[in-house]
C-alpha positions as a printed NumPy array, in Angstrom:
array([[  0.   ,   0.   ,   0.   ],
       [  1.34 ,   3.439,  -0.924],
       [  2.451,   5.551,   2.08 ],
       [ -0.061,   8.328,   1.374],
       [ -2.966,   5.896,   1.126],
       [ -1.958,   4.053,   4.262],
       [ -1.764,   7.243,   6.322],
       [ -5.44 ,   8.082,   5.855],
       [ -7.049,   4.738,   4.994],
       [ -9.573,   5.287,   7.799],
       [-10.569,   8.85 ,   6.856],
       [-13.866,   8.044,   5.103],
       [-15.068,   6.044,   8.088],
       [-13.999,   8.77 ,  10.524],
       [-15.915,  11.47 ,   8.666],
       [-19.104,   9.467,   8.837],
       [-19.1  ,   9.431,  12.625],
       [-21.205,  11.914,  14.525],
       [-18.673,  12.169,  17.347],
       [-15.034,  13.058,  16.961],
       [-12.501,  10.248,  17.011],
       [ -9.374,  10.484,  19.113],
       [ -7.368,  11.464,  16.018],
       [ -9.798,  14.214,  15.06 ],
       [ -9.841,  15.503,  18.611],
       [ -6.034,  15.676,  18.51 ],
       [ -6.198,  17.658,  15.26 ],
       [ -8.52 ,  20.193,  16.878],
       [ -6.315,  20.42 ,  19.945],
       [ -3.212,  21.049,  17.874],
       [ -5.045,  23.523,  15.645],
       [ -5.917,  25.455,  18.799],
       [ -2.236,  25.454,  19.761],
       [ -1.248,  26.591,  16.263],
       [ -3.767,  29.409,  16.366],
       [ -2.385,  30.482,  19.724],
       [  1.052,  30.696,  18.117],
       [ -0.378,  32.807,  15.296],
       [ -1.863,  35.208,  17.821],
       [  1.409,  35.337,  19.723],
       [  4.836,  36.354,  18.37 ],
       [  3.732,  35.951,  14.741],
       [  0.69 ,  38.194,  15.088],
       [  2.552,  41.43 ,  14.404],
       [  4.12 ,  40.062,  11.202],
       [  0.765,  38.784,   9.975],
       [ -1.002,  42.053,  10.749],
       [  1.544,  44.001,   8.768],
       [  0.725,  41.849,   5.754],
       [ -3.043,  42.12 ,   6.313],
       [ -3.308,  38.325,   6.328],
       [ -4.505,  37.506,   9.849],
       [ -7.956,  36.423,   8.68 ],
       [ -6.468,  34.204,   5.971],
       [ -4.082,  32.568,   8.435],
       [ -6.914,  31.812,  10.858],
       [ -9.13 ,  30.411,   8.119],
       [ -6.384,  28.125,   6.798],
       [ -5.169,  27.068,  10.231],
       [ -7.451,  24.032,  10.665],
       [ -6.918,  22.523,   7.204],
       [ -3.153,  23.042,   7.376],
       [ -3.107,  21.461,  10.84 ],
       [ -5.088,  18.471,   9.544],
       [ -2.724,  18.184,   6.576],
       [  0.372,  18.158,   8.76 ],
       [ -1.102,  15.925,  11.438],
       [ -2.754,  13.274,   9.232],
       [ -1.279,  13.382,   5.707],
       [  1.999,  15.261,   5.2  ],
       [  5.215,  13.213,   4.957],
       [  7.62 ,  15.301,   7.002],
       [ 10.4  ,  14.137,   9.315],
       [ 11.599,  16.876,  11.704],
       [ 14.92 ,  15.059,  12.129],
       [ 15.637,  15.245,   8.364],
       [ 13.431,  17.954,   6.83 ],
       [ 15.031,  17.743,   3.368],
       [ 15.109,  13.994,   2.647],
       [ 14.431,  13.348,  -1.069],
       [ 11.028,  11.613,  -0.836],
       [  9.426,  14.111,   1.527],
       [  6.254,  15.941,   0.657],
       [  6.952,  19.462,  -0.582],
       [  5.06 ,  22.09 ,   1.424],
       [  5.472,  25.264,  -0.605],
       [  4.791,  28.633,   1.046],
       [  5.644,  31.252,  -1.603],
       [  4.213,  34.285,   0.233],
       [  5.923,  35.936,   3.169],
       [  2.469,  36.67 ,   4.595],
       [  1.804,  32.929,   5.008],
       [  5.112,  32.198,   6.753],
       [  3.671,  32.517,  10.31 ],
       [  1.533,  29.447,   9.661],
       [  4.572,  27.484,   8.494],
       [  6.446,  28.675,  11.582],
       [  3.638,  27.404,  13.814],
       [  3.622,  23.992,  12.102],
       [  7.385,  23.638,  12.46 ],
       [  7.208,  24.667,  16.118],
       [  4.611,  22.022,  16.938],
       [  6.118,  19.206,  14.871],
       [  9.745,  19.56 ,  15.98 ],
       [ 10.868,  17.979,  19.276],
       [ 13.264,  20.825,  19.978],
       [ 12.229,  23.824,  17.845],
       [ 15.118,  25.874,  16.48 ],
       [ 14.422,  29.505,  17.288],
       [ 17.827,  30.787,  16.142],
       [ 17.741,  29.838,  12.435],
       [ 15.778,  32.372,  10.354],
       [ 12.849,  30.941,   8.441],
       [ 14.425,  31.886,   5.117],
       [ 15.22 ,  29.996,   1.95 ],
       [ 18.717,  28.547,   1.995],
       [ 18.963,  28.845,   5.773],
       [ 16.132,  26.663,   7.078],
       [ 15.865,  23.195,   5.441],
       [ 12.045,  23.155,   5.681],
       [ 11.661,  26.274,   3.5  ],
       [ 11.188,  25.021,  -0.059],
       [ 11.166,  28.337,  -1.922],
       [ 12.096,  31.986,  -1.526],
       [  9.232,  34.494,  -1.401],
       [  8.625,  36.274,  -4.666],
       [  6.022,  37.983,  -6.829],
       [  2.492,  36.605,  -6.852],
       [  2.069,  33.422,  -8.862],
       [  5.738,  32.462,  -9.093],
       [  5.483,  29.998,  -6.224],
       [  2.56 ,  28.199,  -7.839],
       [  4.496,  27.806, -11.089],
       [  7.491,  26.475,  -9.173],
       [  5.258,  24.02 ,  -7.319],
       [  3.949,  22.752, -10.655],
       [  7.573,  22.192, -11.682],
       [  8.196,  20.223,  -8.483],
       [  5.179,  18.043,  -9.242],
       [  6.429,  17.478, -12.805],
       [  9.865,  16.518, -11.47 ],
       [  8.223,  13.997,  -9.144],
       [  6.279,  12.542, -12.062],
       [  9.404,  12.188, -14.225],
       [ 11.53 ,  10.676, -11.459],
       [  8.782,   8.232, -10.471],
       [  8.542,   7.032, -14.078],
       [ 12.306,   6.424, -14.131],
       [ 12.938,   4.973, -10.665],
       [  9.521,   3.657,  -9.624],
       [  7.198,   4.523,  -6.76 ],
       [  9.383,   2.64 ,  -4.298],
       [ 11.845,   5.56 ,  -4.414],
       [  9.675,   8.464,  -5.57 ],
       [  6.223,   8.669,  -4.014],
       [  5.501,  12.115,  -2.623],
       [  3.221,  15.077,  -3.21 ],
       [  3.456,  18.842,  -3.571],
       [  1.234,  21.073,  -1.439],
       [  0.999,  24.837,  -1.942],
       [ -0.24 ,  27.371,   0.594],
       [ -1.343,  30.135,  -1.766],
       [ -3.212,  33.431,  -1.61 ],
       [ -6.111,  34.418,  -3.825],
       [ -3.903,  37.002,  -5.56 ],
       [ -1.724,  34.132,  -6.825],
       [ -4.671,  32.709,  -8.765],
       [ -5.076,  35.931, -10.754],
       [ -1.57 ,  36.084, -12.216],
       [ -0.712,  35.071, -15.744],
       [  2.181,  32.861, -14.686],
       [ -0.067,  30.878, -12.32 ],
       [ -2.71 ,  30.427, -15.005],
       [ -0.122,  29.298, -17.541],
       [  1.383,  26.852, -15.046],
       [ -2.119,  25.648, -14.141],
       [ -2.871,  24.895, -17.785],
       [  0.405,  23.007, -18.156],
       [ -0.214,  21.076, -14.919],
       [ -3.668,  20.103, -16.165],
       [ -2.292,  19.114, -19.57 ],
       [  0.493,  17.023, -18.03 ],
       [ -1.896,  15.388, -15.53 ],
       [  0.04 ,  16.357, -12.387],
       [ -2.401,  14.747,  -9.954],
       [  0.055,  14.949,  -7.043],
       [ -0.171,  18.738,  -6.948],
       [ -2.633,  20.404,  -4.556],
       [ -3.183,  24.09 ,  -3.743],
       [ -4.807,  25.388,  -0.541],
       [ -6.268,  28.887,  -0.828],
       [ -8.895,  31.083,   0.768],
       [-10.294,  34.467,  -0.289],
       [ -8.89 ,  37.545,   1.409],
       [-11.352,  39.591,   3.502],
       [-11.718,  42.304,   0.849],
       [-11.842,  39.974,  -2.173],
       [-14.986,  40.144,  -4.266],
       [-16.654,  36.685,  -4.099],
       [-17.435,  36.9  ,  -7.821],
       [-13.753,  37.442,  -8.632],
       [-12.779,  34.495,  -6.461],
       [-15.379,  32.301,  -8.172],
       [-14.024,  33.366, -11.562],
       [-10.528,  32.285, -10.495],
       [-11.833,  28.889,  -9.436],
       [-13.659,  28.53 , -12.753],
       [-10.485,  29.271, -14.707],
       [ -8.609,  26.547, -12.829],
       [-11.474,  24.149, -13.393],
       [-11.363,  24.888, -17.111],
       [ -7.618,  24.156, -17.063],
       [ -8.208,  20.545, -16.057],
       [ -8.099,  20.899, -12.262],
       [-10.342,  19.356,  -9.667],
       [-11.744,  22.333,  -7.751],
       [-13.367,  21.67 ,  -4.375],
       [-14.971,  24.175,  -2.029],
       [-14.278,  23.212,   1.57 ],
       [-15.808,  24.479,   4.795],
       [-12.665,  25.569,   6.604],
       [-14.421,  25.303,  10.003],
       [-15.64 ,  21.727,   9.575],
       [-13.057,  19.074,  10.363],
       [-15.109,  16.24 ,   8.777],
       [-15.411,  18.252,   5.557],
       [-11.666,  18.945,   5.601],
       [-10.829,  15.274,   6.121],
       [-13.114,  14.276,   3.261],
       [-11.517,  16.892,   0.987],
       [ -7.997,  15.688,   1.801],
       [ -9.023,  12.087,   1.163],
       [-10.521,  13.087,  -2.194],
       [ -7.356,  14.985,  -3.079],
       [ -5.26 ,  11.868,  -2.583],
       [ -7.597,   9.891,  -4.854],
       [ -7.892,  12.557,  -7.549],
       [ -6.482,  11.978, -11.016],
       [ -6.131,  15.717, -11.583],
       [ -4.269,  18.537,  -9.835],
       [ -6.483,  19.837,  -7.038],
       [ -7.456,  23.302,  -5.835],
       [ -9.019,  23.381,  -2.345],
       [-10.909,  26.642,  -1.807],
       [-11.312,  27.119,   1.947],
       [-14.497,  29.026,   2.852],
       [-15.8  ,  29.926,   6.302],
       [-19.206,  28.662,   7.359],
       [-20.441,  27.897,  10.868],
       [-19.13 ,  28.421,  14.384],
       [-15.508,  28.511,  15.445],
       [-14.375,  24.863,  15.79 ],
       [-11.493,  25.421,  18.173],
       [-12.119,  24.   ,  21.68 ],
       [-11.004,  25.916,  24.775],
       [ -7.701,  24.866,  26.25 ],
       [ -5.797,  25.87 ,  29.376],
       [ -3.102,  28.392,  28.604],
       [ -0.326,  26.228,  30.003],
       [ -1.188,  23.455,  27.494],
       [ -1.615,  25.526,  24.35 ],
       [  1.926,  25.229,  23.072],
       [  2.904,  21.806,  24.35 ],
       [  4.745,  19.45 ,  22.01 ],
       [  6.295,  17.827,  20.217],
       [  3.644,  17.047,  17.669],
       [  4.145,  13.298,  17.881],
       [  1.818,  12.091,  15.054],
       [  3.683,  14.044,  12.38 ],
       [  7.116,  13.231,  13.787],
       [  6.412,   9.502,  14.211],
       [  4.795,   9.101,  10.8  ],
       [  7.538,  11.052,   9.025],
       [ 10.366,   9.157,  10.747],
       [  8.727,   5.816,   9.941],
       [  8.234,   6.761,   6.271],
       [ 11.842,   7.91 ,   5.95 ],
       [ 13.252,   4.729,   7.532],
       [ 11.171,   2.575,   5.198],
       [ 12.345,   4.623,   2.229],
       [ 16.004,   4.254,   3.255],
       [ 15.6  ,   0.471,   3.404],
       [ 14.112,   0.455,  -0.087],
       [ 16.889,   2.707,  -1.361],
       [ 19.545,   0.362,   0.031],
       [ 18.111,  -2.56 ,  -1.934],
       [ 17.27 ,  -0.612,  -5.112],
       [ 19.274,  -1.525,  -8.225],
       [ 19.526,   2.142,  -9.296],
       [ 20.754,   3.401,  -5.93 ],
       [ 24.113,   4.667,  -7.204],
       [ 22.557,   6.579, -10.086],
       [ 19.774,   7.959,  -7.89 ],
       [ 22.242,   9.269,  -5.3  ],
       [ 24.425,  10.796,  -8.036],
       [ 21.451,  12.63 ,  -9.492],
       [ 20.337,  13.865,  -6.093],
       [ 23.847,  15.234,  -5.507],
       [ 23.796,  16.967,  -8.913],
       [ 26.971,  15.222, -10.076],
       [ 27.856,  14.375, -13.673],
       [ 28.665,  10.812, -14.807],
       [ 32.379,   9.995, -14.51 ],
       [ 33.052,   9.655, -18.273],
       [ 30.899,  12.546, -19.452],
       [ 33.83 ,  14.665, -20.664],
       [ 34.975,  11.841, -22.989],
       [ 31.621,  10.488, -24.163],
       [ 29.795,  13.764, -24.728],
       [ 32.044,  15.188, -27.523],
       [ 32.055,  11.837, -29.316],
       [ 28.267,  11.529, -29.41 ],
       [ 27.94 ,  15.215, -30.18 ],
       [ 30.079,  15.202, -33.313],
       [ 28.339,  12.056, -34.534],
       [ 24.927,  13.794, -34.46 ],
       [ 25.742,  17.187, -36.009],
       [ 23.098,  18.378, -38.506],
       [ 24.465,  21.797, -39.41 ],
       [ 27.089,  24.401, -38.627],
       [ 24.998,  27.108, -36.974],
       [ 25.359,  27.627, -33.241],
       [ 21.686,  26.694, -32.899],
       [ 21.971,  23.327, -34.632],
       [ 25.242,  22.538, -32.85 ],
       [ 23.769,  23.378, -29.436],
       [ 20.708,  21.199, -30.059],
       [ 22.99 ,  18.357, -31.133],
       [ 24.792,  18.786, -27.827],
       [ 21.446,  18.669, -26.039],
       [ 20.531,  15.385, -27.713],
       [ 23.891,  13.866, -26.812],
       [ 23.665,  15.112, -23.246],
       [ 20.216,  13.585, -22.804],
       [ 21.637,  10.198, -23.776],
       [ 24.388,  10.437, -21.164],
       [ 22.42 ,  12.164, -18.391],
       [ 18.902,  10.695, -18.201],
       [ 18.055,  13.153, -15.415],
       [ 17.991,  15.893, -18.087],
       [ 14.393,  17.066, -18.603],
       [ 13.612,  19.366, -21.549],
       [ 10.667,  21.771, -21.682],
       [ 10.198,  23.427, -25.078],
       [  8.046,  26.354, -26.188],
       [  6.757,  26.727, -29.719],
       [  8.829,  29.901, -30.086],
       [ 11.98 ,  27.827, -29.661],
       [ 11.021,  24.957, -31.938],
       [ 10.123,  27.018, -35.   ],
       [ 12.266,  25.675, -37.809],
       [ 13.957,  23.237, -35.419],
       [ 11.106,  21.024, -34.281],
       [ 12.948,  17.888, -35.434],
       [ 16.105,  18.923, -33.575],
       [ 14.513,  18.999, -30.109],
       [ 15.31 ,  15.681, -28.403],
       [ 12.591,  13.293, -27.287],
       [ 11.182,  12.914, -24.803],
       [ 10.484,  16.564, -24.152],
       [  7.518,  18.386, -22.661],
       [  5.85 ,  20.759, -25.118],
       [  4.621,  23.951, -23.449],
       [  3.062,  25.723, -26.426],
       [  3.274,  29.5  , -26.084],
       [  3.25 ,  29.487, -22.273],
       [  6.884,  30.505, -21.832],
       [  6.291,  32.251, -18.511],
       [  4.674,  29.223, -16.944],
       [  7.358,  27.019, -18.482],
       [ 10.146,  29.117, -16.964],
       [  8.494,  29.002, -13.539],
       [  8.206,  25.225, -13.772],
       [ 11.868,  24.928, -14.751],
       [ 12.815,  26.71 , -11.551],
       [ 10.603,  24.36 ,  -9.539],
       [ 12.198,  21.313, -11.156],
       [ 15.611,  22.598, -10.113],
       [ 14.333,  23.206,  -6.572],
       [ 12.967,  19.673,  -6.391],
       [ 16.372,  18.067,  -6.901],
       [ 17.468,  15.055,  -8.892],
       [ 16.825,  16.85 , -12.194],
       [ 18.826,  18.828, -14.729],
       [ 16.189,  21.194, -16.114],
       [ 16.561,  22.697, -19.582],
       [ 14.21 ,  25.026, -21.456],
       [ 14.144,  25.81 , -25.186],
       [ 12.462,  29.037, -26.32 ],
       [ 12.873,  31.92 , -28.757],
       [ 15.27 ,  34.701, -27.821],
       [ 12.677,  37.477, -28.027],
       [ 10.37 ,  35.668, -25.567],
       [ 12.915,  36.055, -22.777],
       [ 10.988,  39.153, -21.696],
       [  8.076,  36.888, -20.735],
       [ 10.341,  34.456, -18.889],
       [ 12.358,  37.107, -17.057],
       [ 10.429,  37.136, -13.71 ],
       [ 10.738,  33.365, -13.343],
       [ 14.354,  33.439, -14.507],
       [ 15.054,  36.13 , -11.93 ],
       [ 13.603,  33.937,  -9.165],
       [ 15.795,  31.033, -10.289],
       [ 18.857,  33.28 , -10.241],
       [ 17.891,  34.667,  -6.837],
       [ 17.775,  31.119,  -5.435],
       [ 20.964,  30.183,  -7.363],
       [ 19.496,  27.055,  -8.916],
       [ 20.937,  25.387, -12.006],
       [ 18.63 ,  25.729, -15.001],
       [ 19.823,  25.699, -18.621],
       [ 18.148,  27.802, -21.305],
       [ 18.657,  27.505, -25.058],
       [ 17.39 ,  30.711, -26.695],
       [ 16.996,  30.226, -30.429],
       [ 16.634,  32.709, -33.321],
       [ 19.154,  35.187, -31.951],
       [ 20.144,  38.531, -33.345],
       [ 18.699,  39.777, -36.597],
       [ 17.637,  36.318, -37.784],
       [ 13.928,  37.239, -37.728],
       [ 14.343,  40.626, -39.355],
       [ 11.77 ,  39.795, -42.019],
       [  9.183,  39.672, -39.232],
       [  9.711,  43.3  , -38.307],
       [ 11.729,  45.359, -35.867],
       [  9.697,  44.102, -32.918],
       [ 11.301,  40.685, -33.301],
       [ 14.871,  41.996, -33.123],
       [ 16.465,  41.817, -29.654],
       [ 17.951,  45.183, -28.742],
       [ 18.074,  45.598, -24.961],
       [ 17.629,  41.912, -24.033],
       [ 21.312,  40.99 , -23.859],
       [ 22.143,  44.005, -21.693],
       [ 19.296,  43.32 , -19.284],
       [ 20.183,  39.644, -18.969],
       [ 23.829,  40.459, -18.305],
       [ 22.72 ,  42.793, -15.521],
       [ 20.993,  39.934, -13.647],
       [ 23.118,  38.58 , -10.761],
       [ 24.164,  34.908, -10.773],
       [ 23.08 ,  34.434, -14.408],
       [ 25.62 ,  33.466, -17.088],
       [ 24.826,  34.557, -20.664],
       [ 26.703,  32.672, -23.41 ],
       [ 26.654,  33.875, -27.018],
       [ 28.874,  31.567, -29.102],
       [ 30.216,  32.528, -32.51 ],
       [ 30.803,  29.123, -34.117],
       [ 30.526,  25.395, -33.617],
       [ 33.713,  25.127, -31.583],
       [ 32.679,  27.994, -29.309],
       [ 29.23 ,  26.457, -28.883],
       [ 30.806,  23.276, -27.595],
       [ 32.984,  25.22 , -25.154],
       [ 30.048,  27.351, -24.005],
       [ 27.919,  24.253, -23.377],
       [ 30.641,  22.855, -21.135],
       [ 31.085,  26.137, -19.299],
       [ 27.329,  26.482, -18.8  ],
       [ 27.176,  23.087, -17.084],
       [ 30.046,  24.103, -14.825],
       [ 28.689,  27.572, -14.006],
       [ 28.514,  27.449, -10.186],
       [ 26.305,  30.398,  -9.278],
       [ 22.898,  29.669, -10.834],
       [ 21.163,  29.464, -14.21 ],
       [ 22.934,  29.719, -17.545],
       [ 21.583,  30.429, -21.011],
       [ 22.954,  30.032, -24.509],
       [ 21.883,  32.601, -27.1  ],
       [ 21.888,  30.815, -30.447],
       [ 21.764,  31.867, -34.094],
       [ 20.049,  29.709, -36.75 ],
       [ 22.254,  30.901, -39.63 ],
       [ 25.194,  28.825, -40.798],
       [ 28.422,  30.42 , -39.602],
       [ 31.99 ,  29.701, -40.734],
       [ 34.568,  29.048, -38.059],
       [ 36.357,  32.396, -37.511],
       [ 39.441,  30.485, -36.394],
       [ 39.903,  29.203, -39.936],
       [ 40.05 ,  32.703, -41.346],
       [ 43.105,  33.813, -43.288],
       [ 43.231,  37.008, -41.275],
       [ 45.441,  35.429, -38.642],
       [ 48.025,  34.459, -41.249],
       [ 47.917,  37.942, -42.712],
       [ 48.632,  39.556, -39.359],
       [ 51.266,  36.987, -38.558],
       [ 50.017,  36.318, -35.024],
       [ 48.243,  33.545, -33.157],
       [ 45.461,  33.557, -30.594],
       [ 45.519,  33.434, -26.818],
       [ 43.225,  31.756, -24.302],
       [ 40.074,  29.768, -24.996],
       [ 36.308,  30.144, -25.106],
       [ 35.929,  28.277, -21.808],
       [ 37.379,  31.392, -20.14 ],
       [ 34.505,  33.535, -21.438],
       [ 36.751,  35.594, -23.707],
       [ 39.905,  34.973, -25.721],
       [ 42.064,  36.368, -28.522],
       [ 40.981,  34.69 , -31.711],
       [ 43.93 ,  36.146, -33.585],
       [ 45.925,  39.346, -33.417],
       [ 49.175,  41.217, -33.741],
       [ 51.609,  41.367, -30.86 ],
       [ 51.818,  45.165, -30.91 ],
       [ 48.206,  45.738, -31.776],
       [ 46.816,  49.161, -32.543],
       [ 43.179,  48.073, -32.413],
       [ 41.31 ,  45.382, -30.492],
       [ 38.025,  44.348, -32.109],
       [ 35.76 ,  42.754, -29.462],
       [ 32.614,  40.919, -30.531],
       [ 30.266,  38.067, -29.668],
       [ 28.068,  35.662, -31.603],
       [ 27.632,  36.217, -35.357],
       [ 29.397,  39.584, -35.126],
       [ 32.728,  37.831, -34.525],
       [ 32.785,  37.038, -38.243],
       [ 32.266,  40.756, -38.93 ],
       [ 35.225,  41.56 , -36.667],
       [ 37.434,  39.031, -38.48 ],
       [ 36.602,  40.554, -41.866],
       [ 37.204,  44.062, -40.499],
       [ 40.616,  42.98 , -39.181],
       [ 41.473,  41.78 , -42.67 ],
       [ 40.539,  45.153, -44.175],
       [ 42.52 ,  46.999, -41.494],
       [ 45.56 ,  44.85 , -42.223],
       [ 45.352,  45.974, -45.844],
       [ 45.485,  49.553, -44.537],
       [ 48.57 ,  48.771, -42.448],
       [ 46.708,  48.756, -39.129],
       [ 47.562,  45.954, -36.7  ],
       [ 44.3  ,  44.598, -35.256],
       [ 43.44 ,  41.787, -32.884],
       [ 40.06 ,  40.036, -32.746],
       [ 38.639,  39.068, -29.358],
       [ 35.586,  36.854, -28.975],
       [ 33.886,  37.577, -25.647],
       [ 31.267,  34.828, -25.558],
       [ 30.368,  35.167, -21.858],
       [ 30.913,  38.316, -19.833],
       [ 30.237,  36.624, -16.496],
       [ 32.817,  33.86 , -16.979],
       [ 35.335,  36.325, -18.41 ],
       [ 34.903,  38.598, -15.367],
       [ 35.874,  35.682, -13.095],
       [ 39.283,  35.316, -14.777],
       [ 42.422,  36.854, -13.321],
       [ 43.175,  40.483, -13.986],
       [ 46.331,  39.494, -15.864],
       [ 44.383,  37.212, -18.207],
       [ 41.777,  39.878, -18.956],
       [ 44.463,  42.471, -19.561],
       [ 46.259,  40.206, -22.025],
       [ 43.064,  39.463, -23.928],
       [ 41.817,  43.048, -24.089],
       [ 45.176,  44.469, -25.083],
       [ 46.417,  46.349, -22.049],
       [ 50.153,  47.001, -22.171],
       [ 52.659,  48.596, -19.857],
       [ 51.581,  51.758, -17.968],
       [ 53.946,  53.966, -19.955],
       [ 52.688,  52.606, -23.307],
       [ 49.378,  53.72 , -24.834],
       [ 46.698,  50.999, -24.897],
       [ 45.213,  49.814, -28.16 ],
       [ 41.919,  51.285, -29.3  ],
       [ 39.059,  48.989, -28.307],
       [ 36.052,  48.534, -30.589],
       [ 32.939,  46.626, -29.481],
       [ 30.768,  45.001, -32.173],
       [ 27.393,  43.486, -31.326],
       [ 23.944,  43.592, -32.905],
       [ 22.407,  44.851, -29.673],
       [ 22.414,  47.785, -27.268],
       [ 25.69 ,  49.383, -26.201],
       [ 24.546,  49.443, -22.561],
       [ 27.263,  47.899, -20.39 ],
       [ 29.944,  47.699, -23.048],
       [ 31.936,  50.514, -21.45 ],
       [ 33.054,  47.878, -18.945],
       [ 35.316,  46.376, -21.607],
       [ 35.848,  49.307, -23.977],
       [ 36.925,  51.95 , -21.504],
       [ 36.262,  55.671, -21.785],
       [ 37.809,  56.049, -25.252],
       [ 36.413,  52.94 , -26.915],
       [ 34.002,  52.705, -29.853],
       [ 30.826,  50.651, -29.93 ],
       [ 29.204,  49.59 , -33.186],
       [ 25.752,  48.102, -32.725],
       [ 22.095,  49.131, -32.516],
       [ 20.624,  51.446, -29.901],
       [ 17.235,  51.661, -31.571],
       [ 14.545,  49.238, -32.665],
       [ 15.136,  47.642, -36.021],
       [ 13.33 ,  47.545, -39.308],
       [ 11.531,  44.912, -41.348],
       [ 14.14 ,  43.683, -43.812],
       [ 16.424,  40.732, -44.472],
       [ 19.155,  40.294, -41.888],
       [ 21.96 ,  41.49 , -44.172],
       [ 20.095,  44.705, -44.94 ],
       [ 19.535,  45.391, -41.239],
       [ 23.231,  44.874, -40.519],
       [ 24.033,  47.462, -43.18 ],
       [ 21.342,  49.816, -41.85 ],
       [ 23.044,  49.897, -38.443],
       [ 26.594,  49.926, -39.811],
       [ 27.463,  46.468, -38.455],
       [ 29.602,  45.504, -41.45 ],
       [ 33.32 ,  44.986, -41.941],
       [ 33.593,  48.027, -44.225],
       [ 31.767,  50.284, -41.754],
       [ 33.88 ,  49.058, -38.831],
       [ 37.073,  49.674, -40.802],
       [ 35.897,  53.185, -41.688],
       [ 35.107,  54.039, -38.042],
       [ 38.483,  52.736, -36.868],
       [ 40.459,  54.6  , -39.536],
       [ 38.575,  57.799, -38.756],
       [ 39.365,  57.497, -35.059],
       [ 43.021,  56.63 , -35.653],
       [ 43.335,  59.557, -38.052],
       [ 41.935,  61.984, -35.487],
       [ 44.27 ,  60.675, -32.832],
       [ 47.285,  60.968, -35.14 ],
       [ 46.402,  64.57 , -36.026],
       [ 45.973,  65.565, -32.375],
       [ 49.268,  63.948, -31.403],
       [ 51.028,  65.679, -34.292],
       [ 49.609,  69.102, -33.3  ],
       [ 50.667,  68.595, -29.709],
       [ 54.178,  67.629, -30.826],
       [ 54.493,  70.768, -32.989],
       [ 53.353,  72.936, -30.072],
       [ 56.222,  71.606, -27.984],
       [ 58.852,  72.559, -30.579],
       [ 60.94 ,  75.682, -29.867]])
């Protein structure tokens, strides 16, 4: 018998009784103690968030959940097969604090109830709706892992303590539709209307979830038999469940002497959780996939990945664009790391639908909900979450991506159709400020490879990025390898460094006069410009800076060598940045006297080549700008020298 079913196998009989059983009486007693805690030290915090009424209304059902159903072991709050109790709103934290206080033999009052500090806190608080999307991702991760390892190792549920404002958000509705489509029947949301919420608006929210394939149940939050019946139905449901807690009838809490209100520990929860964890550990010890399961839970790569991945990758190449190469790497990685789960939006599969590896979870046009679920999958553990979407849709995914970066969880994004590839669709499809805004996000690594070899290096660096999510910005156009250009032979110099360092010298003169710095498809423009400058007698070096964040982590000496800094008494080479995007942030690498060639305005509807010419992102235009600047500098230096003559 499954652990969840066994824990409440007597609930239907108990609800039919006219008198309370000993278990139900204990639930009411502990709910009274929890409510006393809410009215104690946590009351001020709740009042500030205007959530006291919601906390009181949810107190009985949450107490029943923890006392009779939830799989939680106070001794090991973060064991892999625990139930996830997600509290995404700071206003609901007092109720979680009360549950932890009553269920823990020796409550820890020194550790803040914050994400990353307390092991029972599943998610950091964030904007409305983000927690529900993350919870849907946790439920999807449970479904995937159970299909791979069996219910003997993966058999838990995800519970969400939400607010009615969460139900109104677009990200929650998108995640709800995806949860209904994927049949995530182990996901349940507890919610009640706020005091000032219009009942008609709340009913509309419930109707939208019902239309998304959810089982929606209205529960009398003051009736313990009704609550027990609702929880039993939730465990039997074949759909995700939304429990709307409504108040009707007298206050159910019995009086209790003050000296007994906060007694503990809460033995039913502690005993049931410890027993479930011990049984799970015995099953894990005997399971044939124990080694692989423990490796996945630790987030470690297979031992021979570095040798096997390139071999499978090169065998499956279907083109030379960074987009096709990256998707080939994704297919090879999925073969070697079965914990890789791919969610794909239609915006990312356009023109590449056959390149997305199977199995993958199709999310349609719900990129925001998809991104929120990716973060939840990473929070769940045991998964390597990867999302595929169009570059321009990153604006819809940004709030969820920001939450993932805030919690420093590993999620991989492949953003297709980069740069001016969709110029025929109009200027609105051309990313302008997106790269700059993504690079400004803490803990996020943005990779923009220029060729097949760089794409391979960027993929490896993205997997090793230690601080949080990483994304690869990919171009669908075929691109020649800039390293095979004849420009390096013309300048008579070799490169320095490698793409795994985030930036490197592709080729360049030892005593360079100009350093051309570019990323992505514009590296080819820089190589051609260096060739034209060499014909004019100007020594130029080409630097590919494929990831600012990784490059910034290198030593100062390495960065200085790549960017062209020389001795203090020797003038530095002119730095020129080339990128089909906004100039915002480029001064970090160009310095005060550098030149940026890109686009600081929205584009036009035209083929990509025409748009590049419109914004002056061509080899001829770059050469002209460099020669103009060098000519001005030479004239000024000559005038200053003449002024010093006697």
